[in-house]
mmCIF file of C-alpha atoms in Angstrom:
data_model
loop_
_atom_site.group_PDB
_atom_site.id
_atom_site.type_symbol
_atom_site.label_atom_id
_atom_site.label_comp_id
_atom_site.label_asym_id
_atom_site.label_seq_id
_atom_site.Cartn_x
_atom_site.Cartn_y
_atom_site.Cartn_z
ATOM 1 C CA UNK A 5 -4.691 4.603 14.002
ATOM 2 C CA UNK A 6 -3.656 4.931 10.234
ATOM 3 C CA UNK A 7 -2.195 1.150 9.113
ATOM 4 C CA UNK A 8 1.308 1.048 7.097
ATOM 5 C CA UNK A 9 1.478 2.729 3.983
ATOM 6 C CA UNK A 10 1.368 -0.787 2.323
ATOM 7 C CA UNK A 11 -1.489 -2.096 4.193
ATOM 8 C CA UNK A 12 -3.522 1.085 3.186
ATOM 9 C CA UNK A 13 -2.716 0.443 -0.338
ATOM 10 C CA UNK A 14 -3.842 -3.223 -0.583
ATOM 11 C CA UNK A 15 -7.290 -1.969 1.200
ATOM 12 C CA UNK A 16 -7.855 0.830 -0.731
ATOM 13 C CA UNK A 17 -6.125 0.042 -3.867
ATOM 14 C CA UNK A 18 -3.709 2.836 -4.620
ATOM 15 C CA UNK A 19 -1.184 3.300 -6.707
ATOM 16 C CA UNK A 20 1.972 5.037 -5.435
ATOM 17 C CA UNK A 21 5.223 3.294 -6.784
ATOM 18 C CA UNK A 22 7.451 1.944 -4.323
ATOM 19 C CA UNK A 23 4.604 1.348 -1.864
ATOM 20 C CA UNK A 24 2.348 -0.865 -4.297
ATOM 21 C CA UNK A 25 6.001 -2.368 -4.975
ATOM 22 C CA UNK A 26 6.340 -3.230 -1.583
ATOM 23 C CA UNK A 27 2.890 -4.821 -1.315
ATOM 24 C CA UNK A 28 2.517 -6.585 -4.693
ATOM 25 C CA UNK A 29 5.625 -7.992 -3.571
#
């Protein structure tokens, strides 16, 4: 039960590269 890599970064705020990429964008 683990929500896409982008989702996960807009709730807990990390900063990979092209993931934060994809959800900035």
């Amino acid at each position: 039960m683990a929500p896409e890599p982008r989702t996960r970064i807009k709730i807990c705020g990390l900063t990979r590269d092209e993931d934060v990429r994809a959800a900035v964008d």
